[in-house]
Coordinates of C-alpha atoms in Angstrom, one line a residue:
Chain A
M1 CA -33.7 -16.8 -36.0
S2 CA -34.4 -19.4 -33.4
T3 CA -31.2 -21.4 -34.0
S4 CA -29.2 -21.9 -30.8
T5 CA -25.6 -22.4 -31.3
K6 CA -23.3 -23.8 -28.6
E7 CA -20.6 -21.4 -29.6
S8 CA -21.8 -17.9 -30.2
P9 CA -19.2 -15.5 -31.7
A10 CA -16.9 -14.5 -28.9
T11 CA -16.8 -10.9 -27.9
S12 CA -14.6 -9.0 -25.6
T13 CA -15.9 -6.7 -22.8
L14 CA -14.1 -3.4 -22.3
T15 CA -14.6 -1.4 -19.1
M16 CA -12.9 1.5 -17.3
P17 CA -12.5 0.6 -13.6
S18 CA -10.6 3.9 -12.8
D19 CA -9.6 7.0 -14.6
R20 CA -6.3 5.6 -15.7
E21 CA -7.2 2.0 -16.5
L22 CA -8.8 -0.2 -19.1
H23 CA -10.1 -3.6 -18.3
V24 CA -10.8 -6.3 -20.9
E25 CA -12.3 -9.8 -20.6
R26 CA -12.4 -12.3 -23.4
I27 CA -13.2 -16.0 -23.4
F28 CA -11.3 -18.4 -25.8
S29 CA -12.4 -21.9 -26.7
A30 CA -9.1 -23.6 -25.8
P31 CA -7.5 -24.9 -22.6
R32 CA -5.3 -22.6 -20.6
D33 CA -2.0 -24.2 -21.5
R34 CA -2.7 -23.7 -25.2
V35 CA -3.7 -20.1 -24.7
W36 CA -0.6 -19.5 -22.6
R37 CA 1.6 -20.9 -25.4
A38 CA -0.1 -18.7 -27.9
Y39 CA 0.9 -15.7 -25.8
T40 CA 4.5 -16.8 -25.0
D41 CA 5.8 -18.8 -28.0
P42 CA 7.2 -16.2 -30.6
E43 CA 6.2 -18.4 -33.5
L44 CA 2.6 -18.5 -32.3
V45 CA 2.5 -14.8 -31.3
A46 CA 3.6 -13.9 -34.8
Q47 CA 0.4 -15.5 -36.1
W48 CA -2.2 -13.4 -34.2
W49 CA -0.8 -10.4 -32.3
G50 CA -0.7 -8.1 -35.2
R51 CA -4.4 -8.4 -36.2
G52 CA -3.5 -11.1 -38.6
N53 CA -1.0 -8.9 -40.4
K54 CA 2.6 -9.8 -40.9
L55 CA 4.4 -9.5 -37.6
V56 CA 8.2 -9.6 -37.1
I57 CA 9.2 -10.6 -33.7
E58 CA 12.6 -8.8 -33.3
R59 CA 13.0 -9.6 -29.6
M60 CA 11.0 -11.7 -27.2
E61 CA 12.6 -12.8 -23.9
V62 CA 9.7 -14.1 -21.9
E63 CA 11.1 -13.8 -18.4
R64 CA 11.3 -11.1 -15.7
G65 CA 13.4 -8.3 -17.0
G66 CA 13.4 -9.5 -20.6
H67 CA 12.6 -7.3 -23.4
W68 CA 10.2 -7.6 -26.4
R69 CA 9.9 -5.8 -29.7
F70 CA 7.4 -6.5 -32.4
V71 CA 7.0 -4.8 -35.8
E72 CA 3.7 -5.0 -37.6
H73 CA 3.5 -4.6 -41.3
S74 CA 0.0 -3.6 -42.3
A75 CA -1.8 -1.8 -45.1
D76 CA -1.4 1.5 -43.3
G77 CA 2.3 1.2 -42.7
T78 CA 4.9 -0.3 -40.4
H79 CA 4.4 0.0 -36.6
G80 CA 6.9 -0.9 -33.9
F81 CA 5.9 -1.9 -30.4
E82 CA 8.1 -2.7 -27.5
G83 CA 8.4 -3.2 -23.8
R84 CA 9.8 -5.3 -21.0
Y85 CA 8.5 -8.1 -18.8
R86 CA 7.8 -7.3 -15.1
E87 CA 6.4 -10.7 -14.2
V88 CA 6.0 -14.0 -16.0
T89 CA 4.1 -16.6 -13.9
P90 CA 3.2 -19.7 -16.1
P91 CA 0.4 -20.4 -16.9
E92 CA -1.3 -17.7 -14.9
R93 CA -0.1 -14.2 -15.3
I94 CA 2.1 -11.9 -17.4
V95 CA 2.8 -8.3 -16.5
Q96 CA 4.7 -6.2 -19.1
T97 CA 5.2 -2.7 -20.3
F98 CA 3.9 -1.6 -23.7
E99 CA 4.8 1.4 -25.8
W100 CA 4.2 2.2 -29.5
D101 CA 7.0 3.8 -31.5
G102 CA 4.6 6.6 -32.6
M103 CA 4.4 7.8 -29.0
P104 CA 7.8 6.9 -27.6
G105 CA 8.1 7.2 -23.8
Y106 CA 4.4 6.8 -23.2
V107 CA 4.4 3.5 -21.2
I108 CA 1.4 1.3 -20.3
I109 CA 1.5 -1.5 -17.8
E110 CA -0.3 -4.5 -19.2
T111 CA -1.4 -7.2 -16.8
T112 CA -2.8 -10.4 -18.4
N113 CA -4.4 -13.1 -16.3
F114 CA -5.2 -16.5 -17.7
H115 CA -8.2 -18.2 -16.0
D116 CA -9.0 -21.8 -16.5
L117 CA -12.8 -22.1 -16.8
G118 CA -12.7 -25.8 -16.2
D119 CA -14.7 -26.7 -19.4
G120 CA -11.9 -26.5 -21.9
R121 CA -12.2 -22.7 -22.2
T122 CA -10.0 -20.0 -20.9
K123 CA -10.9 -16.4 -19.8
I124 CA -8.3 -13.7 -20.4
V125 CA -8.6 -10.8 -18.0
A126 CA -6.3 -7.9 -19.1
T127 CA -5.9 -4.6 -17.4
S128 CA -3.9 -1.6 -18.8
L129 CA -2.6 1.1 -16.4
F130 CA -1.7 4.4 -17.9
H131 CA 0.3 7.3 -16.4
T132 CA -2.6 9.8 -17.1
T133 CA -6.3 9.7 -18.1
E134 CA -5.4 11.6 -21.3
E135 CA -3.1 8.8 -22.4
R136 CA -5.8 6.2 -21.6
D137 CA -8.5 8.1 -23.6
G138 CA -6.0 8.7 -26.4
M139 CA -5.5 5.0 -26.7
L140 CA -9.3 4.4 -26.7
N141 CA -9.8 7.0 -29.5
S142 CA -7.0 5.4 -31.6
G143 CA -9.2 2.5 -32.7
M144 CA -7.5 0.3 -30.1
E145 CA -10.7 -1.7 -29.4
Q146 CA -11.2 -2.7 -33.1
G147 CA -7.5 -3.6 -33.4
M148 CA -7.7 -5.7 -30.3
N149 CA -10.8 -7.6 -31.5
E150 CA -9.1 -8.3 -34.8
S151 CA -6.2 -9.7 -33.0
Y152 CA -8.4 -11.8 -30.7
A153 CA -10.3 -13.1 -33.8
A154 CA -6.9 -14.1 -35.3
L155 CA -6.1 -15.8 -32.0
D156 CA -9.4 -17.7 -32.1
R157 CA -8.4 -19.1 -35.5
L158 CA -4.9 -20.0 -34.3
L159 CA -6.2 -21.8 -31.2
A160 CA -8.5 -23.9 -33.4
R161 CA -5.7 -25.2 -35.5
I162 CA -3.0 -26.0 -32.9
D163 CA -3.0 -28.7 -30.3
Chain B
M1 CA 30.2 31.7 12.4
S2 CA 29.6 35.0 10.7
T3 CA 31.4 34.2 7.5
S4 CA 29.4 35.0 4.4
T5 CA 30.3 33.1 1.4
K6 CA 29.2 34.0 -2.1
E7 CA 28.8 30.3 -3.0
S8 CA 27.3 28.3 -0.2
P9 CA 27.2 24.6 -0.8
A10 CA 24.5 23.9 -3.3
T11 CA 21.5 21.9 -2.1
S12 CA 18.6 20.3 -3.9
T13 CA 15.0 20.7 -2.7
L14 CA 12.8 17.7 -3.0
T15 CA 9.0 18.1 -2.7
M16 CA 5.9 15.9 -3.5
P17 CA 3.4 18.0 -5.5
S18 CA 1.0 15.1 -5.9
D19 CA 0.7 11.5 -4.7
R20 CA 2.5 10.1 -7.7
E21 CA 5.2 12.7 -8.2
L22 CA 8.5 13.9 -7.0
H23 CA 9.8 17.4 -7.7
V24 CA 13.4 18.4 -7.4
E25 CA 15.1 21.8 -7.9
R26 CA 18.8 22.4 -7.9
I27 CA 21.0 25.4 -9.0
F28 CA 24.3 24.9 -10.7
S29 CA 27.0 27.5 -11.1
A30 CA 27.3 27.2 -14.9
P31 CA 25.6 28.6 -17.9
R32 CA 22.7 26.7 -19.3
D33 CA 24.5 25.5 -22.5
R34 CA 27.2 23.9 -20.4
V35 CA 24.7 22.2 -18.1
W36 CA 22.8 21.0 -21.2
R37 CA 26.0 19.5 -22.6
A38 CA 26.7 17.7 -19.3
Y39 CA 23.2 16.0 -19.6
T40 CA 23.4 15.1 -23.3
D41 CA 27.0 14.3 -24.2
P42 CA 27.7 10.7 -23.3
E43 CA 31.4 11.4 -22.5
L44 CA 30.3 14.1 -19.9
V45 CA 27.3 12.1 -18.6
A46 CA 29.7 9.2 -17.8
Q47 CA 31.6 11.6 -15.4
W48 CA 28.7 12.5 -13.1
W49 CA 25.5 10.5 -13.5
G50 CA 26.6 7.5 -11.5
R51 CA 27.4 9.4 -8.3
G52 CA 31.0 9.6 -9.4
N53 CA 31.3 5.8 -9.8
K54 CA 32.4 4.2 -13.0
L55 CA 29.5 4.5 -15.5
V56 CA 29.3 2.6 -18.8
I57 CA 27.1 4.3 -21.4
E58 CA 25.9 1.3 -23.4
R59 CA 23.4 3.3 -25.4
M60 CA 22.4 6.9 -25.6
E61 CA 20.5 8.2 -28.6
V62 CA 19.5 11.7 -27.5
E63 CA 16.4 12.3 -29.7
R64 CA 12.7 11.6 -29.6
G65 CA 12.2 7.8 -29.6
G66 CA 15.9 7.1 -28.9
H67 CA 17.0 4.7 -26.2
W68 CA 19.5 5.0 -23.4
R69 CA 21.1 2.4 -21.1
F70 CA 23.7 3.1 -18.5
V71 CA 25.5 0.6 -16.2
E72 CA 26.9 1.9 -12.9
H73 CA 29.8 0.0 -11.3
S74 CA 29.8 0.8 -7.6
A75 CA 31.1 -0.7 -4.3
D76 CA 27.6 -2.3 -3.8
G77 CA 27.5 -4.0 -7.2
T78 CA 26.6 -3.4 -10.8
H79 CA 23.3 -1.6 -11.6
G80 CA 21.7 -1.2 -15.0
F81 CA 19.3 1.6 -15.8
E82 CA 17.5 2.3 -19.1
G83 CA 14.8 4.1 -20.8
R84 CA 13.7 6.1 -23.9
Y85 CA 13.5 9.7 -24.8
R86 CA 10.0 11.1 -25.2
E87 CA 11.1 14.7 -25.9
V88 CA 14.4 16.4 -26.4
T89 CA 14.2 20.2 -26.8
P90 CA 17.6 21.9 -26.6
P91 CA 18.6 23.6 -24.4
E92 CA 15.3 23.6 -22.4
R93 CA 13.8 20.3 -21.7
I94 CA 14.2 16.5 -21.8
V95 CA 11.4 14.0 -21.1
Q96 CA 12.5 10.4 -20.8
T97 CA 11.5 7.2 -19.2
F98 CA 13.6 5.6 -16.5
E99 CA 13.7 2.1 -15.1
W100 CA 16.2 0.2 -12.9
D101 CA 17.1 -3.4 -13.8
G102 CA 16.3 -4.4 -10.2
M103 CA 12.6 -3.5 -10.8
P104 CA 12.1 -4.2 -14.4
G105 CA 8.9 -2.8 -15.9
Y106 CA 8.4 -0.2 -13.2
V107 CA 8.7 2.9 -15.4
I108 CA 9.1 6.5 -14.3
I109 CA 8.6 9.6 -16.5
E110 CA 11.4 12.0 -15.8
T111 CA 10.9 15.6 -17.0
T112 CA 14.0 17.9 -16.7
N113 CA 13.7 21.6 -17.4
F114 CA 16.8 23.8 -17.7
H115 CA 16.2 27.4 -16.6
D116 CA 18.8 30.1 -17.4
L117 CA 19.0 32.3 -14.3
G118 CA 20.6 35.1 -16.3
D119 CA 23.6 35.4 -13.9
G120 CA 25.7 32.5 -15.3
R121 CA 23.8 30.0 -13.2
T122 CA 21.2 27.4 -14.3
K123 CA 18.3 25.9 -12.3
I124 CA 17.4 22.3 -13.0
V125 CA 13.7 21.6 -12.3
A126 CA 13.0 17.9 -12.5
T127 CA 9.8 16.0 -11.9
S128 CA 9.3 12.3 -11.7
L129 CA 5.9 10.8 -12.4
F130 CA 5.2 7.2 -11.2
H131 CA 2.4 4.8 -12.0
T132 CA 1.5 4.4 -8.3
T133 CA 2.1 6.1 -5.0
E134 CA 3.7 2.9 -3.7
E135 CA 6.3 3.1 -6.4
R136 CA 7.1 6.7 -5.7
D137 CA 7.5 6.0 -1.9
G138 CA 9.6 2.9 -2.7
M139 CA 12.0 5.1 -4.7
L140 CA 12.1 7.6 -1.8
N141 CA 12.9 4.9 0.7
S142 CA 15.7 3.4 -1.5
G143 CA 18.2 6.1 -0.7
M144 CA 17.4 7.9 -3.9
E145 CA 17.8 11.4 -2.5
Q146 CA 21.3 10.7 -1.2
G147 CA 22.3 9.1 -4.5
M148 CA 20.9 12.1 -6.4
N149 CA 22.8 14.5 -4.3
E150 CA 26.0 12.6 -4.8
S151 CA 25.5 12.7 -8.6
Y152 CA 24.7 16.5 -8.4
A153 CA 27.9 17.0 -6.4
A154 CA 29.8 15.1 -9.1
L155 CA 28.1 17.3 -11.7
D156 CA 29.2 20.5 -9.8
R157 CA 32.8 19.3 -10.1
L158 CA 32.5 18.4 -13.8
L159 CA 30.9 21.8 -14.6
A160 CA 33.8 23.6 -12.8
R161 CA 36.4 21.9 -15.0
I162 CA 34.8 22.2 -18.5
D163 CA 34.2 25.2 -20.7

């Protein structure tokens, strides 16, 4: 297998910089403005956030203090997720809370930074801060990484078909 | 001043058991069931939670996964607060999230335990867990302790006039 491809399959890197954090980096083959829109336009979010499953955006007020609530309809059932925006700084950074209906009141702080790589690609750097190490590890053991990569793959496909 | 009163003015004790927590204890001269009702019946909550100010209970679903949202109308303005119930175990414990509209996305985990002292009094033991030390200290510096004590004094008055 000596073939050299310009675009190898994208992979995310997941690390644990502290005992209450997760850190994820992922490169997308699209300019930053397009990636930003895919994260902030409800019609686009619905096409990738839920791992490619049907996603109902019940609420999505992309501004400081605004709320969001998504319901994913997958083969294993219906799952609600919700939170609130702490910071929205286009096209650079979003800070928001995240909780899953299955564990109400367990709140994660998600910080997503959008880095323009200058070559038409964008690097997403996302950190998740939990209240406890146990909550962080529970998230890791829930299959979160696989679900995240399925969503990122759906985002790859979306970014390839929009301008 | 040698007068000995059976009921000295109630005071709360505030301590910091870790770098991300606050711990408050406060004794109320009422049986536990009455104190529990004062914390969970919206009509009663409206009479003490907002330091004695007008409090509008926009939402209060006292069950696991339920949401709450209160708006306090005070001399210094209108302040919204909201969160979600993680655990409701009558008449012993409530665990809920708490955030103030002025700092959206900064979420505190509030655990309130109701201890029956066996003599017609009830001890409230409340812990607040913050994501960071800075958020904990910011809350302390916001006048939180005074506001809390004003609310507890309003609760004293409410408990004395209900059965």
